[in-house]
Amino acid sequence: MPDVFINYRTHDGEKTATTIERELSHRFGSERIFRASKSIRPGEPFPQALINGVRRSGVLLAVMGPDWAGSPRLHDEQDWVRREIEEAYACAIPVVPLLDGRRTERLRAADLPAALAWLADCQSLRFDHQNASADLRTIGDALADLVPALREAGERTARTPEPGTVHNGVGEVNGAATQSRDITGDVGTVIKGAQGPVHTGRGDIHQHTPTITGDGAAYVAGNNHGGISHTFGGPRRREGDER
């Protein structure tokens, strides 16, 4: 059972209707959003499907492009855009005009058929492609306020991760941190700017680096067989002999 019925006219708001339907479906669930070309199954009689879709919905969102009010088809009582809106009105289902783009002006009763003059008094929303993210969020919030079931559905969808998604969290990090899902190849340790020995494998590492000064010295780490000797020619120089 749909909660939102998206009403639109082909070639006048059709792309916006598709964009909004996808966003609302992602937020609330596809089965809760009715858009004719998506929701009517092949072979299903569309007149009854449209009427049933309107009657079962909690709100009708009427997408209106710049030429919507001036279309001669709107004055035809058999026009489906008009019939869907009138059906919602007859069933006391809220109708929300959605103005598509900046150029679309608010409705004026004088521009509408007498049977639709009440639409001019309905509070409208606006969708601007240049402000799409914020406008889609506003539209979703407004519909959730009108239909409580939508708000509950949105909260459930937010708590349920989509298959294959990964949620990572990183606390306080000093240095680089990388989060990933699918990894192909080796994963290891990258060390930059190291000065001195670095050990990244198994086992212990012992590093002894004594400080030695003077004319000669020997330092042995490990076993020595055979001894060590030094021979120095000439007297030891005193500090300050060289200028």
PDB file of C-alpha atoms in Angstrom:
ATOM      1  CA  MET A   1       0.000   0.000   0.000  1.00  0.00           C
ATOM      2  CA  PRO A   2       1.590   3.307  -1.072  1.00  0.00           C
ATOM      3  CA  ASP A   3       1.781   6.270   1.277  1.00  0.00           C
ATOM      4  CA  VAL A   4       2.812   8.841  -1.368  1.00  0.00           C
ATOM      5  CA  PHE A   5       1.228   9.112  -4.813  1.00  0.00           C
ATOM      6  CA  ILE A   6       3.404  11.120  -7.214  1.00  0.00           C
ATOM      7  CA  ASN A   7       1.291  12.948  -9.765  1.00  0.00           C
ATOM      8  CA  TYR A   8       3.098  14.401 -12.799  1.00  0.00           C
ATOM      9  CA  ARG A   9       2.660  15.249 -16.452  1.00  0.00           C
ATOM     10  CA  THR A  10       4.894  13.678 -19.080  1.00  0.00           C
ATOM     11  CA  HIS A  11       7.434  16.203 -20.440  1.00  0.00           C
ATOM     12  CA  ASP A  12       6.537  18.706 -17.717  1.00  0.00           C
ATOM     13  CA  GLY A  13       8.084  17.566 -14.461  1.00  0.00           C
ATOM     14  CA  GLU A  14       8.623  13.927 -15.416  1.00  0.00           C
ATOM     15  CA  LYS A  15      12.372  13.926 -14.656  1.00  0.00           C
ATOM     16  CA  THR A  16      11.793  15.621 -11.323  1.00  0.00           C
ATOM     17  CA  ALA A  17       9.099  13.079 -10.472  1.00  0.00           C
ATOM     18  CA  THR A  18      11.601  10.282 -11.112  1.00  0.00           C
ATOM     19  CA  THR A  19      14.281  11.956  -8.984  1.00  0.00           C
ATOM     20  CA  ILE A  20      11.892  12.489  -6.092  1.00  0.00           C
ATOM     21  CA  GLU A  21      10.486   8.962  -6.316  1.00  0.00           C
ATOM     22  CA  ARG A  22      13.980   7.462  -6.097  1.00  0.00           C
ATOM     23  CA  GLU A  23      14.930   9.585  -3.110  1.00  0.00           C
ATOM     24  CA  LEU A  24      11.697   8.895  -1.249  1.00  0.00           C
ATOM     25  CA  SER A  25      11.937   5.173  -2.051  1.00  0.00           C
ATOM     26  CA  HIS A  26      15.469   5.099  -0.666  1.00  0.00           C
ATOM     27  CA  ARG A  27      14.382   6.886   2.492  1.00  0.00           C
ATOM     28  CA  PHE A  28      11.003   5.257   3.164  1.00  0.00           C
ATOM     29  CA  GLY A  29      10.914   2.102   1.040  1.00  0.00           C
ATOM     30  CA  SER A  30       9.969   1.596  -2.609  1.00  0.00           C
ATOM     31  CA  GLU A  31       6.619  -0.028  -1.835  1.00  0.00           C
ATOM     32  CA  ARG A  32       5.450   3.167  -0.097  1.00  0.00           C
ATOM     33  CA  ILE A  33       5.941   5.439  -3.129  1.00  0.00           C
ATOM     34  CA  PHE A  34       3.632   5.248  -6.148  1.00  0.00           C
ATOM     35  CA  ARG A  35       4.801   6.505  -9.533  1.00  0.00           C
ATOM     36  CA  ALA A  36       2.809   5.160 -12.462  1.00  0.00           C
ATOM     37  CA  SER A  37       5.613   4.023 -14.758  1.00  0.00           C
ATOM     38  CA  LYS A  38       7.276   2.185 -11.854  1.00  0.00           C
ATOM     39  CA  SER A  39       4.336   0.939  -9.840  1.00  0.00           C
ATOM     40  CA  ILE A  40       1.892  -0.368 -12.457  1.00  0.00           C
ATOM     41  CA  ARG A  41       2.786  -3.911 -13.499  1.00  0.00           C
ATOM     42  CA  PRO A  42       2.844  -4.960 -17.172  1.00  0.00           C
ATOM     43  CA  GLY A  43      -0.604  -6.067 -18.267  1.00  0.00           C
ATOM     44  CA  GLU A  44      -2.370  -4.383 -15.340  1.00  0.00           C
ATOM     45  CA  PRO A  45      -5.268  -2.078 -16.367  1.00  0.00           C
ATOM     46  CA  PHE A  46      -3.800   1.341 -15.647  1.00  0.00           C
ATOM     47  CA  PRO A  47      -7.052   3.339 -15.105  1.00  0.00           C
ATOM     48  CA  GLN A  48      -8.075   1.285 -12.098  1.00  0.00           C
ATOM     49  CA  ALA A  49      -4.460   1.029 -10.903  1.00  0.00           C
ATOM     50  CA  LEU A  50      -4.181   4.827 -10.871  1.00  0.00           C
ATOM     51  CA  ILE A  51      -7.471   5.341  -9.046  1.00  0.00           C
ATOM     52  CA  ASN A  52      -6.643   2.644  -6.499  1.00  0.00           C
ATOM     53  CA  GLY A  53      -3.184   4.089  -6.007  1.00  0.00           C
ATOM     54  CA  VAL A  54      -4.648   7.506  -5.191  1.00  0.00           C
ATOM     55  CA  ARG A  55      -7.330   6.134  -2.847  1.00  0.00           C
ATOM     56  CA  ARG A  56      -4.848   4.050  -0.865  1.00  0.00           C
ATOM     57  CA  SER A  57      -2.266   6.794  -0.452  1.00  0.00           C
ATOM     58  CA  GLY A  58      -1.824   9.166   2.468  1.00  0.00           C
ATOM     59  CA  VAL A  59      -0.786  12.194   0.395  1.00  0.00           C
ATOM     60  CA  LEU A  60      -0.639  13.168  -3.280  1.00  0.00           C
ATOM     61  CA  LEU A  61       2.444  15.072  -4.424  1.00  0.00           C
ATOM     62  CA  ALA A  62       1.630  16.988  -7.610  1.00  0.00           C
ATOM     63  CA  VAL A  63       4.778  17.874  -9.579  1.00  0.00           C
ATOM     64  CA  MET A  64       4.206  21.099 -11.520  1.00  0.00           C
ATOM     65  CA  GLY A  65       6.609  22.458 -14.121  1.00  0.00           C
ATOM     66  CA  PRO A  66       6.607  25.976 -15.597  1.00  0.00           C
ATOM     67  CA  ASP A  67       3.896  25.083 -18.153  1.00  0.00           C
ATOM     68  CA  TRP A  68       1.681  23.035 -15.847  1.00  0.00           C
ATOM     69  CA  ALA A  69      -1.084  25.554 -15.215  1.00  0.00           C
ATOM     70  CA  GLY A  70      -1.126  26.711 -18.833  1.00  0.00           C
ATOM     71  CA  SER A  71      -1.554  23.270 -20.371  1.00  0.00           C
ATOM     72  CA  PRO A  72      -4.812  22.975 -22.368  1.00  0.00           C
ATOM     73  CA  ARG A  73      -5.012  19.338 -21.263  1.00  0.00           C
ATOM     74  CA  LEU A  74      -5.710  20.480 -17.711  1.00  0.00           C
ATOM     75  CA  HIS A  75      -9.112  21.730 -18.884  1.00  0.00           C
ATOM     76  CA  ASP A  76     -10.019  18.293 -20.199  1.00  0.00           C
ATOM     77  CA  GLU A  77     -12.061  16.423 -17.580  1.00  0.00           C
ATOM     78  CA  GLN A  78     -10.566  13.135 -18.815  1.00  0.00           C
ATOM     79  CA  ASP A  79      -6.988  14.324 -18.337  1.00  0.00           C
ATOM     80  CA  TRP A  80      -5.346  11.862 -15.959  1.00  0.00           C
ATOM     81  CA  VAL A  81      -3.269  14.480 -14.143  1.00  0.00           C
ATOM     82  CA  ARG A  82      -6.484  16.329 -13.339  1.00  0.00           C
ATOM     83  CA  ARG A  83      -8.458  13.168 -12.518  1.00  0.00           C
ATOM     84  CA  GLU A  84      -5.851  11.967 -10.003  1.00  0.00           C
ATOM     85  CA  ILE A  85      -5.858  15.326  -8.205  1.00  0.00           C
ATOM     86  CA  GLU A  86      -9.662  15.485  -8.150  1.00  0.00           C
ATOM     87  CA  GLU A  87      -9.834  11.918  -6.834  1.00  0.00           C
ATOM     88  CA  ALA A  88      -7.475  12.771  -3.974  1.00  0.00           C
ATOM     89  CA  TYR A  89      -9.533  15.866  -3.149  1.00  0.00           C
ATOM     90  CA  ALA A  90     -12.776  13.832  -3.167  1.00  0.00           C
ATOM     91  CA  CYS A  91     -11.183  11.317  -0.781  1.00  0.00           C
ATOM     92  CA  ALA A  92      -9.944  14.047   1.580  1.00  0.00           C
ATOM     93  CA  ILE A  93      -6.340  13.097   0.811  1.00  0.00           C
ATOM     94  CA  PRO A  94      -3.921  16.044   1.180  1.00  0.00           C
ATOM     95  CA  VAL A  95      -2.605  17.398  -2.127  1.00  0.00           C
ATOM     96  CA  VAL A  96       0.799  19.105  -2.039  1.00  0.00           C
ATOM     97  CA  PRO A  97       1.770  21.138  -5.129  1.00  0.00           C
ATOM     98  CA  LEU A  98       5.492  20.726  -5.841  1.00  0.00           C
ATOM     99  CA  LEU A  99       6.862  23.602  -7.933  1.00  0.00           C
ATOM    100  CA  ASP A 100       9.584  22.310 -10.224  1.00  0.00           C
ATOM    101  CA  GLY A 101      12.453  24.781 -10.631  1.00  0.00           C
ATOM    102  CA  ARG A 102      12.908  28.452  -9.953  1.00  0.00           C
ATOM    103  CA  ARG A 103      10.866  29.585 -12.949  1.00  0.00           C
ATOM    104  CA  THR A 104       7.678  27.881 -11.824  1.00  0.00           C
ATOM    105  CA  GLU A 105       5.353  30.398 -10.191  1.00  0.00           C
ATOM    106  CA  ARG A 106       2.816  29.744  -7.475  1.00  0.00           C
ATOM    107  CA  LEU A 107      -0.613  28.763  -8.705  1.00  0.00           C
ATOM    108  CA  ARG A 108      -3.309  31.366  -9.311  1.00  0.00           C
ATOM    109  CA  ALA A 109      -6.957  30.371  -9.165  1.00  0.00           C
ATOM    110  CA  ALA A 110      -7.685  32.414 -12.308  1.00  0.00           C
ATOM    111  CA  ASP A 111      -5.317  30.178 -14.325  1.00  0.00           C
ATOM    112  CA  LEU A 112      -6.962  26.922 -13.226  1.00  0.00           C
ATOM    113  CA  PRO A 113     -10.192  25.156 -14.171  1.00  0.00           C
ATOM    114  CA  ALA A 114     -12.943  25.933 -11.688  1.00  0.00           C
ATOM    115  CA  ALA A 115     -12.814  22.372 -10.362  1.00  0.00           C
ATOM    116  CA  LEU A 116      -9.163  22.855  -9.414  1.00  0.00           C
ATOM    117  CA  ALA A 117      -9.266  26.453  -8.178  1.00  0.00           C
ATOM    118  CA  TRP A 118      -8.813  25.222  -4.584  1.00  0.00           C
ATOM    119  CA  LEU A 119      -5.259  24.154  -5.494  1.00  0.00           C
ATOM    120  CA  ALA A 120      -4.176  27.802  -5.459  1.00  0.00           C
ATOM    121  CA  ASP A 121      -4.802  27.891  -1.716  1.00  0.00           C
ATOM    122  CA  CYS A 122      -2.688  24.825  -0.956  1.00  0.00           C
ATOM    123  CA  GLN A 123       0.724  25.382   0.605  1.00  0.00           C
ATOM    124  CA  SER A 124       3.360  24.277  -1.897  1.00  0.00           C
ATOM    125  CA  LEU A 125       6.898  22.959  -1.827  1.00  0.00           C
ATOM    126  CA  ARG A 126       9.656  23.701  -4.307  1.00  0.00           C
ATOM    127  CA  PHE A 127      12.351  21.545  -5.871  1.00  0.00           C
ATOM    128  CA  ASP A 128      15.398  23.252  -7.358  1.00  0.00           C
ATOM    129  CA  HIS A 129      18.002  21.041  -9.040  1.00  0.00           C
ATOM    130  CA  GLN A 130      20.715  23.453  -7.893  1.00  0.00           C
ATOM    131  CA  ASN A 131      19.672  22.860  -4.303  1.00  0.00           C
ATOM    132  CA  ALA A 132      18.625  19.241  -4.761  1.00  0.00           C
ATOM    133  CA  SER A 133      20.005  17.653  -1.581  1.00  0.00           C
ATOM    134  CA  ALA A 134      18.446  20.188   0.779  1.00  0.00           C
ATOM    135  CA  ASP A 135      15.138  20.321  -1.134  1.00  0.00           C
ATOM    136  CA  LEU A 136      14.788  16.529  -1.222  1.00  0.00           C
ATOM    137  CA  ARG A 137      15.376  16.395   2.513  1.00  0.00           C
ATOM    138  CA  THR A 138      12.757  19.122   3.064  1.00  0.00           C
ATOM    139  CA  ILE A 139      10.228  17.312   0.873  1.00  0.00           C
ATOM    140  CA  GLY A 140      10.785  14.045   2.727  1.00  0.00           C
ATOM    141  CA  ASP A 141      10.453  15.737   6.113  1.00  0.00           C
ATOM    142  CA  ALA A 142       7.214  17.472   5.092  1.00  0.00           C
ATOM    143  CA  LEU A 143       5.677  14.224   3.823  1.00  0.00           C
ATOM    144  CA  ALA A 144       6.730  12.395   6.998  1.00  0.00           C
ATOM    145  CA  ASP A 145       4.902  15.039   9.030  1.00  0.00           C
ATOM    146  CA  LEU A 146       1.736  14.486   6.980  1.00  0.00           C
ATOM    147  CA  VAL A 147       1.901  10.682   7.084  1.00  0.00           C
ATOM    148  CA  PRO A 148       3.135   9.283  10.431  1.00  0.00           C
ATOM    149  CA  ALA A 149       3.699   5.846   8.873  1.00  0.00           C
ATOM    150  CA  LEU A 150       6.364   7.407   6.661  1.00  0.00           C
ATOM    151  CA  ARG A 151       8.311   8.714   9.636  1.00  0.00           C
ATOM    152  CA  GLU A 152       8.265   5.268  11.241  1.00  0.00           C
ATOM    153  CA  ALA A 153       9.343   3.673   7.958  1.00  0.00           C
ATOM    154  CA  GLY A 154      12.176   6.184   7.583  1.00  0.00           C
ATOM    155  CA  GLU A 155      13.447   5.429  11.075  1.00  0.00           C
ATOM    156  CA  ARG A 156      13.420   1.681  10.375  1.00  0.00           C
ATOM    157  CA  THR A 157      15.241   2.166   7.076  1.00  0.00           C
ATOM    158  CA  ALA A 158      17.897   4.288   8.771  1.00  0.00           C
ATOM    159  CA  ARG A 159      18.517   1.538  11.345  1.00  0.00           C
ATOM    160  CA  THR A 160      18.710  -1.273   8.767  1.00  0.00           C
ATOM    161  CA  PRO A 161      21.962  -1.320   6.773  1.00  0.00           C
ATOM    162  CA  GLU A 162      21.748  -2.254   3.113  1.00  0.00           C
ATOM    163  CA  PRO A 163      23.305  -5.597   2.104  1.00  0.00           C
ATOM    164  CA  GLY A 164      27.025  -5.247   1.541  1.00  0.00           C
ATOM    165  CA  THR A 165      27.404  -1.939   3.355  1.00  0.00           C
ATOM    166  CA  VAL A 166      30.199  -1.339   5.849  1.00  0.00           C
ATOM    167  CA  HIS A 167      30.069   1.116   8.743  1.00  0.00           C
ATOM    168  CA  ASN A 168      33.412   2.109  10.245  1.00  0.00           C
ATOM    169  CA  GLY A 169      34.313   4.289  13.192  1.00  0.00           C
ATOM    170  CA  VAL A 170      37.607   5.887  14.095  1.00  0.00           C
ATOM    171  CA  GLY A 171      38.368   7.555  17.395  1.00  0.00           C
ATOM    172  CA  GLU A 172      41.301   9.828  18.139  1.00  0.00           C
ATOM    173  CA  VAL A 173      44.106   9.165  15.684  1.00  0.00           C
ATOM    174  CA  ASN A 174      47.572  10.678  15.637  1.00  0.00           C
ATOM    175  CA  GLY A 175      48.790  10.029  12.116  1.00  0.00           C
ATOM    176  CA  ALA A 176      47.152   8.330   9.151  1.00  0.00           C
ATOM    177  CA  ALA A 177      44.039   6.134   9.299  1.00  0.00           C
ATOM    178  CA  THR A 178      42.572   4.119   6.436  1.00  0.00           C
ATOM    179  CA  GLN A 179      39.144   2.472   6.356  1.00  0.00           C
ATOM    180  CA  SER A 180      38.230  -0.006   3.651  1.00  0.00           C
ATOM    181  CA  ARG A 181      35.788  -2.707   2.680  1.00  0.00           C
ATOM    182  CA  ASP A 182      37.084  -5.014  -0.070  1.00  0.00           C
ATOM    183  CA  ILE A 183      40.871  -5.451  -0.151  1.00  0.00           C
ATOM    184  CA  THR A 184      42.716  -7.124  -3.010  1.00  0.00           C
ATOM    185  CA  GLY A 185      46.434  -7.823  -2.629  1.00  0.00           C
ATOM    186  CA  ASP A 186      48.797  -7.560   0.293  1.00  0.00           C
ATOM    187  CA  VAL A 187      48.209  -5.505   3.393  1.00  0.00           C
ATOM    188  CA  GLY A 188      51.296  -4.571   5.349  1.00  0.00           C
ATOM    189  CA  THR A 189      53.137  -1.834   7.177  1.00  0.00           C
ATOM    190  CA  VAL A 190      54.382   1.310   5.497  1.00  0.00           C
ATOM    191  CA  ILE A 191      57.215   3.125   7.249  1.00  0.00           C
ATOM    192  CA  LYS A 192      58.418   6.517   6.134  1.00  0.00           C
ATOM    193  CA  GLY A 193      61.338   8.586   7.344  1.00  0.00           C
ATOM    194  CA  ALA A 194      62.761   5.935   9.645  1.00  0.00           C
ATOM    195  CA  GLN A 195      66.180   6.632  11.205  1.00  0.00           C
ATOM    196  CA  GLY A 196      67.787   3.553  12.611  1.00  0.00           C
ATOM    197  CA  PRO A 197      66.663  -0.069  12.710  1.00  0.00           C
ATOM    198  CA  VAL A 198      62.994  -0.964  12.265  1.00  0.00           C
ATOM    199  CA  HIS A 199      61.483  -4.328  13.137  1.00  0.00           C
ATOM    200  CA  THR A 200      57.992  -5.322  11.913  1.00  0.00           C
ATOM    201  CA  GLY A 201      58.235  -9.125  12.057  1.00  0.00           C
ATOM    202  CA  ARG A 202      58.185 -11.725  14.792  1.00  0.00           C
ATOM    203  CA  GLY A 203      60.535 -12.121  17.700  1.00  0.00           C
ATOM    204  CA  ASP A 204      62.645  -9.707  19.717  1.00  0.00           C
ATOM    205  CA  ILE A 205      64.973  -7.033  18.464  1.00  0.00           C
ATOM    206  CA  HIS A 206      67.835  -5.657  20.525  1.00  0.00           C
ATOM    207  CA  GLN A 207      69.655  -2.532  19.482  1.00  0.00           C
ATOM    208  CA  HIS A 208      72.670  -1.210  21.426  1.00  0.00           C
ATOM    209  CA  THR A 209      74.329   1.905  20.135  1.00  0.00           C
ATOM    210  CA  PRO A 210      77.052   3.130  22.536  1.00  0.00           C
ATOM    211  CA  THR A 211      78.598   6.558  22.232  1.00  0.00           C
ATOM    212  CA  ILE A 212      82.394   6.332  21.790  1.00  0.00           C
ATOM    213  CA  THR A 213      84.876   9.240  21.750  1.00  0.00           C
ATOM    214  CA  GLY A 214      88.639   9.343  21.578  1.00  0.00           C
ATOM    215  CA  ASP A 215      91.376   8.387  19.131  1.00  0.00           C
ATOM    216  CA  GLY A 216      90.456   4.737  18.874  1.00  0.00           C
ATOM    217  CA  ALA A 217      88.045   2.198  20.221  1.00  0.00           C
ATOM    218  CA  ALA A 218      86.585  -1.196  19.531  1.00  0.00           C
ATOM    219  CA  TYR A 219      83.027  -2.281  20.093  1.00  0.00           C
ATOM    220  CA  VAL A 220      81.893  -5.849  19.660  1.00  0.00           C
ATOM    221  CA  ALA A 221      78.271  -7.012  19.742  1.00  0.00           C
ATOM    222  CA  GLY A 222      78.329 -10.799  19.798  1.00  0.00           C
ATOM    223  CA  ASN A 223      81.192 -13.326  19.944  1.00  0.00           C
ATOM    224  CA  ASN A 224      84.800 -12.434  19.114  1.00  0.00           C
ATOM    225  CA  HIS A 225      87.424 -15.084  18.396  1.00  0.00           C
ATOM    226  CA  GLY A 226      91.024 -14.008  17.792  1.00  0.00           C
ATOM    227  CA  GLY A 227      91.254 -10.723  19.644  1.00  0.00           C
ATOM    228  CA  ILE A 228      91.364  -7.083  18.543  1.00  0.00           C
ATOM    229  CA  SER A 229      94.413  -4.794  18.435  1.00  0.00           C
ATOM    230  CA  HIS A 230      95.094  -1.120  17.563  1.00  0.00           C
ATOM    231  CA  THR A 231      98.365   0.568  16.564  1.00  0.00           C
ATOM    232  CA  PHE A 232      98.596   4.382  16.619  1.00  0.00           C
ATOM    233  CA  GLY A 233     101.617   6.285  15.197  1.00  0.00           C
ATOM    234  CA  GLY A 234     102.640   9.616  16.749  1.00  0.00           C
ATOM    235  CA  PRO A 235     101.710  11.277  19.995  1.00  0.00           C
ATOM    236  CA  ARG A 236      98.171  11.932  20.965  1.00  0.00           C
ATOM    237  CA  ARG A 237      96.986  15.300  19.848  1.00  0.00           C
ATOM    238  CA  ARG A 238      95.656  17.654  22.376  1.00  0.00           C
ATOM    239  CA  GLU A 239      92.437  19.533  21.989  1.00  0.00           C
ATOM    240  CA  GLY A 240      93.131  22.890  20.381  1.00  0.00           C
ATOM    241  CA  ASP A 241      96.228  21.866  18.394  1.00  0.00           C
ATOM    242  CA  GLU A 242      94.439  22.488  15.108  1.00  0.00           C
ATOM    243  CA  ARG A 243      93.505  26.067  14.176  1.00  0.00           C
TER     244      ARG A 243
END
